[in-house]
Amino acid sequence: MNNPGDALASTFSASYAGVVAFIAVVAEGSFARAADRLGIGRSAVSRSVQKLEGQVGARLFARTTRSTTLTREGELFYENCRPGVDRIAQALEDMRELRDGPPRGQLRVSAPVGFGRHVVAPLLYGFRALYPEIAVELLLDDRPADFTGDRVDVAFRDGRMEDSDVVARRIVPMRLFLCASPDYLRRHGTPVSVDDLPLGDCLSLRLPNGRAMEWEFREDGKARRLTPGAMLSFNDADLVSRAALGGQGFAQLPGYQVREYLDDGRLVACLPQYAPDDRGHYLCYLSRRQMPSRIRVFIDHMIASIRALDLDGGHETEIGALAATA
């Protein structure tokens, strides 16, 4: 039994080739010049037009040895076909411009809430100044981006990358700081080891899945994870940092979140020699192939701009020095 889909595909293929040949003959005024324009033989152009005439059931050209002119039916067919062919040609040109031309169009970007708010969003103003024809939509969500479902072009991710379905470029390391306010440390003391932490007096970040984020440390080259028994829990990292500033307990937060507070002394980094060193900030996308210029320039701009920032507020050197002497 014949497959209707196969018949449709065959008919469309023959019709499309015939229409392209037909339009080229009309535009060039002869089969020979149409063949040169299409880069195929004159006989191939003639066969395509003949198949098309058979499909529409009418002669489209009046041909003599000296001229090729449209018949009445050919004129009607040409007027009906030309807008569609023009739109197809324009669509192809638009795609070439998106890939190779000046960057323009819509760009959808996903980022974790904290990193997006503190790092990505402020850098968008400089990017827009350089590329005013690109409209950027920034979506803040701590869950991993759904590239296809949410139509995301580029996503930022924190931590460790375990998704092999995306291209992930590490931008910079991600440093985690265990910190508390000077007032809290005066009242409760400064821990000298991970075992000194009062786990019942900590500030916890609640993840989108409802679980508390584990605290991570590295002791003797091995990872160690603890779940703080927090009296205060939040599902927003900014609220965790504010609670730490208010002297409510210890918090473990990324450098971009607390660098300002560490620099001006409102927070103090504790146990830096045990800070984990295998996390990073990543920029992710689906494929390197046939990438539109708007995505390419955004990736290059953001990687360069983020690497130029001091996300750890100058504290990375301190961690390295203390770790070396621990």
Short mmCIF file of C-alpha atoms in Angstrom, two decimals:
data_model
loop_
_atom_site.label_atom_id
_atom_site.label_comp_id
_atom_site.label_asym_id
_atom_site.label_seq_id
_atom_site.Cartn_x
_atom_site.Cartn_y
_atom_site.Cartn_z
CA MET A 1 0.00 0.00 0.00
CA ASN A 2 1.31 3.42 -0.90
CA ASN A 3 2.19 5.77 1.92
CA PRO A 4 0.24 9.05 1.54
CA GLY A 5 3.08 10.89 3.29
CA ASP A 6 5.58 9.63 0.72
CA ALA A 7 3.31 10.71 -2.11
CA LEU A 8 2.91 14.14 -0.58
CA ALA A 9 6.65 14.52 -0.09
CA SER A 10 7.31 13.44 -3.69
CA THR A 11 4.69 15.80 -5.09
CA PHE A 12 5.95 18.72 -3.00
CA SER A 13 9.54 18.07 -4.01
CA ALA A 14 8.70 17.99 -7.71
CA SER A 15 6.41 21.03 -7.42
CA TYR A 16 8.95 23.09 -5.51
CA ALA A 17 11.77 22.33 -7.97
CA GLY A 18 9.41 23.13 -10.84
CA VAL A 19 8.29 26.43 -9.31
CA VAL A 20 11.89 27.49 -8.68
CA ALA A 21 12.82 26.67 -12.27
CA PHE A 22 9.67 28.42 -13.54
CA ILE A 23 10.39 31.63 -11.57
CA ALA A 24 14.01 31.61 -12.75
CA VAL A 25 12.96 31.30 -16.42
CA VAL A 26 10.53 34.21 -16.02
CA ALA A 27 13.16 36.35 -14.29
CA GLU A 28 15.92 35.60 -16.83
CA GLY A 29 13.77 35.42 -19.95
CA SER A 30 15.21 32.14 -21.19
CA PHE A 31 15.85 28.57 -20.14
CA ALA A 32 19.59 28.88 -20.78
CA ARG A 33 20.06 31.93 -18.56
CA ALA A 34 17.83 30.36 -15.88
CA ALA A 35 20.05 27.27 -15.90
CA ASP A 36 23.15 29.44 -15.45
CA ARG A 37 21.52 31.27 -12.54
CA LEU A 38 20.48 28.06 -10.82
CA GLY A 39 23.79 26.32 -11.52
CA ILE A 40 22.19 23.33 -13.27
CA GLY A 41 21.88 22.12 -16.86
CA ARG A 42 19.35 23.58 -19.28
CA SER A 43 17.77 20.17 -19.75
CA ALA A 44 17.18 19.90 -15.97
CA VAL A 45 15.37 23.25 -16.00
CA SER A 46 13.26 22.14 -18.95
CA ARG A 47 12.32 18.82 -17.28
CA SER A 48 11.36 20.59 -14.03
CA VAL A 49 9.10 23.02 -15.90
CA GLN A 50 7.53 20.20 -17.93
CA LYS A 51 6.74 18.25 -14.73
CA LEU A 52 5.21 21.38 -13.25
CA GLU A 53 3.07 21.91 -16.35
CA GLY A 54 1.89 18.32 -16.05
CA GLN A 55 0.96 18.87 -12.41
CA VAL A 56 -1.01 22.08 -13.02
CA GLY A 57 -2.50 20.73 -16.27
CA ALA A 58 -1.62 23.75 -18.40
CA ARG A 59 1.19 25.11 -20.56
CA LEU A 60 3.00 27.89 -18.77
CA PHE A 61 5.36 29.04 -21.55
CA ALA A 62 4.98 29.65 -25.24
CA ARG A 63 8.36 28.58 -26.59
CA THR A 64 9.93 29.17 -30.00
CA THR A 65 13.49 28.96 -31.18
CA ARG A 66 13.81 32.73 -30.61
CA SER A 67 11.72 33.54 -27.56
CA THR A 68 10.13 32.26 -24.38
CA THR A 69 6.99 34.04 -23.18
CA LEU A 70 4.35 33.34 -20.60
CA THR A 71 0.98 32.00 -21.62
CA ARG A 72 -2.18 33.42 -20.03
CA GLU A 73 -2.13 30.50 -17.60
CA GLY A 74 1.57 31.14 -17.00
CA GLU A 75 0.93 34.79 -16.16
CA LEU A 76 -1.76 33.81 -13.63
CA PHE A 77 0.42 31.12 -12.10
CA TYR A 78 3.37 33.53 -11.85
CA GLU A 79 1.31 36.20 -10.08
CA ASN A 80 0.11 33.60 -7.55
CA CYS A 81 3.54 32.07 -6.97
CA ARG A 82 5.73 35.16 -6.81
CA PRO A 83 4.68 36.40 -3.32
CA GLY A 84 5.34 32.97 -1.81
CA VAL A 85 8.74 32.62 -3.49
CA ASP A 86 9.66 36.15 -2.43
CA ARG A 87 8.78 35.30 1.17
CA ILE A 88 10.88 32.14 1.05
CA ALA A 89 13.83 34.07 -0.39
CA GLN A 90 13.43 36.73 2.29
CA ALA A 91 13.25 34.08 5.01
CA LEU A 92 16.51 32.55 3.81
CA GLU A 93 18.14 35.98 3.68
CA ASP A 94 16.92 36.76 7.18
CA MET A 95 18.46 33.53 8.47
CA ARG A 96 21.79 34.39 6.83
CA GLU A 97 21.69 37.84 8.41
CA LEU A 98 20.93 36.40 11.84
CA ARG A 99 23.97 34.12 11.53
CA ASP A 100 26.42 36.36 9.69
CA GLY A 101 25.00 39.89 9.70
CA PRO A 102 24.88 42.59 12.38
CA PRO A 103 23.62 41.08 15.67
CA ARG A 104 19.91 41.70 16.19
CA GLY A 105 16.76 39.96 17.37
CA GLN A 106 15.42 38.50 20.62
CA LEU A 107 17.63 36.81 23.22
CA ARG A 108 16.26 34.81 26.14
CA VAL A 109 18.66 34.30 29.04
CA SER A 110 18.22 32.24 32.22
CA ALA A 111 20.25 32.64 35.43
CA PRO A 112 20.06 31.63 39.10
CA VAL A 113 18.33 34.31 41.15
CA GLY A 114 21.36 35.52 43.09
CA PHE A 115 23.89 35.40 40.26
CA GLY A 116 21.42 36.91 37.83
CA ARG A 117 20.55 39.77 40.17
CA HIS A 118 24.08 40.60 41.33
CA VAL A 119 26.19 39.80 38.28
CA VAL A 120 24.27 39.26 35.03
CA ALA A 121 21.67 42.04 35.23
CA PRO A 122 24.16 44.90 35.84
CA LEU A 123 26.22 43.78 32.84
CA LEU A 124 23.22 43.89 30.48
CA TYR A 125 23.34 47.70 30.29
CA GLY A 126 26.83 47.68 28.77
CA PHE A 127 25.86 44.89 26.39
CA ARG A 128 22.77 46.80 25.20
CA ALA A 129 24.90 49.89 24.60
CA LEU A 130 27.10 47.86 22.25
CA TYR A 131 24.27 45.94 20.57
CA PRO A 132 21.11 48.09 20.60
CA GLU A 133 19.36 45.85 18.05
CA ILE A 134 19.32 42.88 20.47
CA ALA A 135 16.38 42.67 22.89
CA VAL A 136 17.30 40.70 26.04
CA GLU A 137 14.86 38.93 28.35
CA LEU A 138 16.42 37.76 31.63
CA LEU A 139 14.64 34.98 33.55
CA LEU A 140 15.73 34.40 37.16
CA ASP A 141 15.19 30.84 38.39
CA ASP A 142 17.29 28.63 40.65
CA ARG A 143 16.14 25.53 38.78
CA PRO A 144 18.19 24.39 35.74
CA ALA A 145 16.97 26.02 32.56
CA ASP A 146 14.72 24.08 30.19
CA PHE A 147 16.26 25.15 26.89
CA THR A 148 13.53 23.75 24.67
CA GLY A 149 10.46 24.13 26.87
CA ASP A 150 11.28 27.70 27.95
CA ARG A 151 12.91 28.65 24.62
CA VAL A 152 16.11 29.69 26.43
CA ASP A 153 19.08 30.69 24.27
CA VAL A 154 21.75 31.00 26.97
CA ALA A 155 21.76 29.90 30.62
CA PHE A 156 24.06 30.65 33.53
CA ARG A 157 24.58 27.90 36.10
CA ASP A 158 26.40 27.70 39.43
CA GLY A 159 28.15 24.81 41.09
CA ARG A 160 29.13 21.70 39.18
CA MET A 161 28.05 20.71 35.69
CA GLU A 162 26.73 17.18 35.25
CA ASP A 163 24.46 17.75 32.21
CA SER A 164 26.11 16.32 29.09
CA ASP A 165 23.30 17.55 26.82
CA VAL A 166 24.51 21.16 26.81
CA VAL A 167 27.73 22.99 26.02
CA ALA A 168 29.03 24.39 29.33
CA ARG A 169 31.84 26.94 29.45
CA ARG A 170 33.32 27.62 32.86
CA ILE A 171 33.63 31.38 33.28
CA VAL A 172 35.29 31.68 36.69
CA PRO A 173 35.64 29.56 39.84
CA MET A 174 32.80 29.79 42.35
CA ARG A 175 34.05 30.38 45.89
CA LEU A 176 31.86 29.62 48.89
CA PHE A 177 32.44 31.66 52.06
CA LEU A 178 31.39 30.63 55.53
CA CYS A 179 30.80 33.98 57.19
CA ALA A 180 29.25 35.76 60.14
CA SER A 181 29.07 39.29 61.49
CA PRO A 182 31.82 40.59 63.82
CA ASP A 183 29.20 41.06 66.55
CA TYR A 184 28.08 37.43 66.30
CA LEU A 185 31.68 36.21 66.47
CA ARG A 186 32.37 38.37 69.53
CA ARG A 187 29.38 36.80 71.27
CA HIS A 188 29.89 33.19 70.19
CA GLY A 189 33.54 32.89 69.24
CA THR A 190 35.32 32.13 65.97
CA PRO A 191 35.53 28.44 64.95
CA VAL A 192 38.97 27.01 64.16
CA SER A 193 37.69 23.78 62.57
CA VAL A 194 34.55 22.50 60.89
CA ASP A 195 33.73 20.49 64.02
CA ASP A 196 33.56 23.76 66.02
CA LEU A 197 30.54 24.99 64.04
CA PRO A 198 27.34 25.33 66.09
CA LEU A 199 25.13 23.62 63.53
CA GLY A 200 21.99 24.50 65.43
CA ASP A 201 22.69 28.24 65.11
CA CYS A 202 23.05 28.60 61.36
CA LEU A 203 21.24 30.29 58.50
CA SER A 204 19.91 27.94 55.84
CA LEU A 205 19.09 28.43 52.17
CA ARG A 206 16.07 26.42 51.02
CA LEU A 207 16.37 24.98 47.50
CA PRO A 208 13.53 24.89 44.93
CA ASN A 209 13.01 21.19 45.71
CA GLY A 210 12.33 22.07 49.35
CA ARG A 211 15.57 20.66 50.76
CA ALA A 212 18.08 22.73 52.69
CA MET A 213 21.29 23.46 50.81
CA GLU A 214 24.19 21.48 52.23
CA TRP A 215 27.29 23.29 53.40
CA GLU A 216 30.44 22.12 51.66
CA PHE A 217 34.02 21.97 52.91
CA ARG A 218 37.27 20.35 51.86
CA GLU A 219 39.36 18.63 54.53
CA ASP A 220 42.62 16.85 53.69
CA GLY A 221 41.68 16.97 50.00
CA LYS A 222 38.31 15.29 50.56
CA ALA A 223 34.85 16.79 50.29
CA ARG A 224 32.80 17.09 53.45
CA ARG A 225 29.12 18.07 53.50
CA LEU A 226 26.99 19.17 56.42
CA THR A 227 23.31 20.02 56.66
CA PRO A 228 22.95 22.99 59.03
CA GLY A 229 20.25 22.71 61.65
CA ALA A 230 19.01 26.23 61.09
CA MET A 231 16.72 28.29 63.28
CA LEU A 232 16.19 30.61 60.31
CA SER A 233 15.67 29.32 56.75
CA PHE A 234 14.96 31.29 53.58
CA ASN A 235 14.45 30.42 49.94
CA ASP A 236 16.26 33.60 48.88
CA ALA A 237 20.04 34.03 49.26
CA ASP A 238 19.73 37.79 49.77
CA LEU A 239 17.63 37.18 52.88
CA VAL A 240 20.25 34.74 54.16
CA SER A 241 22.99 37.35 53.75
CA ARG A 242 20.86 40.01 55.46
CA ALA A 243 20.29 37.70 58.41
CA ALA A 244 24.05 37.11 58.66
CA LEU A 245 24.61 40.89 58.57
CA GLY A 246 22.08 41.18 61.39
CA GLY A 247 24.13 38.90 63.62
CA GLN A 248 21.75 35.93 63.42
CA GLY A 249 24.34 33.22 62.80
CA PHE A 250 26.69 31.61 60.30
CA ALA A 251 25.88 31.46 56.58
CA GLN A 252 27.68 29.87 53.64
CA LEU A 253 27.28 31.99 50.51
CA PRO A 254 29.05 32.49 47.17
CA GLY A 255 31.61 35.26 46.78
CA TYR A 256 29.52 37.46 44.49
CA GLN A 257 26.84 37.54 47.22
CA VAL A 258 29.06 38.70 50.08
CA ARG A 259 32.18 40.30 48.53
CA GLU A 260 31.05 43.84 49.42
CA TYR A 261 30.37 42.88 53.04
CA LEU A 262 33.70 41.07 53.39
CA ASP A 263 35.55 44.06 51.96
CA ASP A 264 34.01 46.60 54.33
CA GLY A 265 34.18 44.32 57.39
CA ARG A 266 30.45 43.87 57.95
CA LEU A 267 31.02 40.12 57.54
CA VAL A 268 34.05 38.01 58.39
CA ALA A 269 35.13 34.92 56.42
CA CYS A 270 35.62 31.92 58.69
CA LEU A 271 37.52 28.69 58.02
CA PRO A 272 38.72 29.83 54.55
CA GLN A 273 41.29 27.02 54.57
CA TYR A 274 38.39 24.53 54.30
CA ALA A 275 36.58 26.27 51.43
CA PRO A 276 35.67 23.95 48.52
CA ASP A 277 37.54 24.62 45.30
CA ASP A 278 35.76 22.51 42.67
CA ARG A 279 32.73 24.69 41.88
CA GLY A 280 32.32 27.22 39.12
CA HIS A 281 30.09 29.71 37.32
CA TYR A 282 29.13 28.35 33.89
CA LEU A 283 27.60 29.73 30.74
CA CYS A 284 25.57 27.09 28.88
CA TYR A 285 23.95 26.72 25.46
CA LEU A 286 22.75 23.88 23.28
CA SER A 287 25.17 23.84 20.36
CA ARG A 288 28.16 25.61 18.82
CA ARG A 289 26.90 24.85 15.30
CA GLN A 290 25.07 27.48 13.22
CA MET A 291 24.93 29.85 16.17
CA PRO A 292 23.15 33.17 15.46
CA SER A 293 25.40 36.20 15.83
CA ARG A 294 23.22 37.63 18.64
CA ILE A 295 24.01 34.57 20.80
CA ARG A 296 27.68 34.51 19.83
CA VAL A 297 28.34 38.15 20.75
CA PHE A 298 26.38 37.80 24.01
CA ILE A 299 28.45 34.78 25.08
CA ASP A 300 31.75 36.51 24.23
CA HIS A 301 30.72 39.75 25.94
CA MET A 302 29.48 38.15 29.15
CA ILE A 303 32.45 35.82 29.56
CA ALA A 304 34.91 38.70 29.13
CA SER A 305 32.92 41.02 31.40
CA ILE A 306 32.44 38.49 34.21
CA ARG A 307 36.09 37.45 34.14
CA ALA A 308 37.02 41.13 34.53
CA LEU A 309 35.03 41.33 37.77
CA ASP A 310 36.50 40.49 41.16
CA LEU A 311 33.66 38.22 42.21
CA ASP A 312 35.40 37.18 45.42
CA GLY A 313 36.26 40.70 46.48
CA GLY A 314 39.98 39.95 46.62
CA HIS A 315 39.51 37.06 49.02
CA GLU A 316 40.54 34.25 46.65
CA THR A 317 44.23 34.92 47.37
CA GLU A 318 43.54 34.78 51.09
CA ILE A 319 41.91 31.36 50.73
CA GLY A 320 44.82 30.02 48.70
CA ALA A 321 47.40 31.32 51.16
CA LEU A 322 45.61 29.94 54.20
CA ALA A 323 44.99 26.59 52.53
CA ALA A 324 48.66 26.28 51.73
CA THR A 325 49.60 26.76 55.39
CA ALA A 326 46.77 24.69 56.89
#
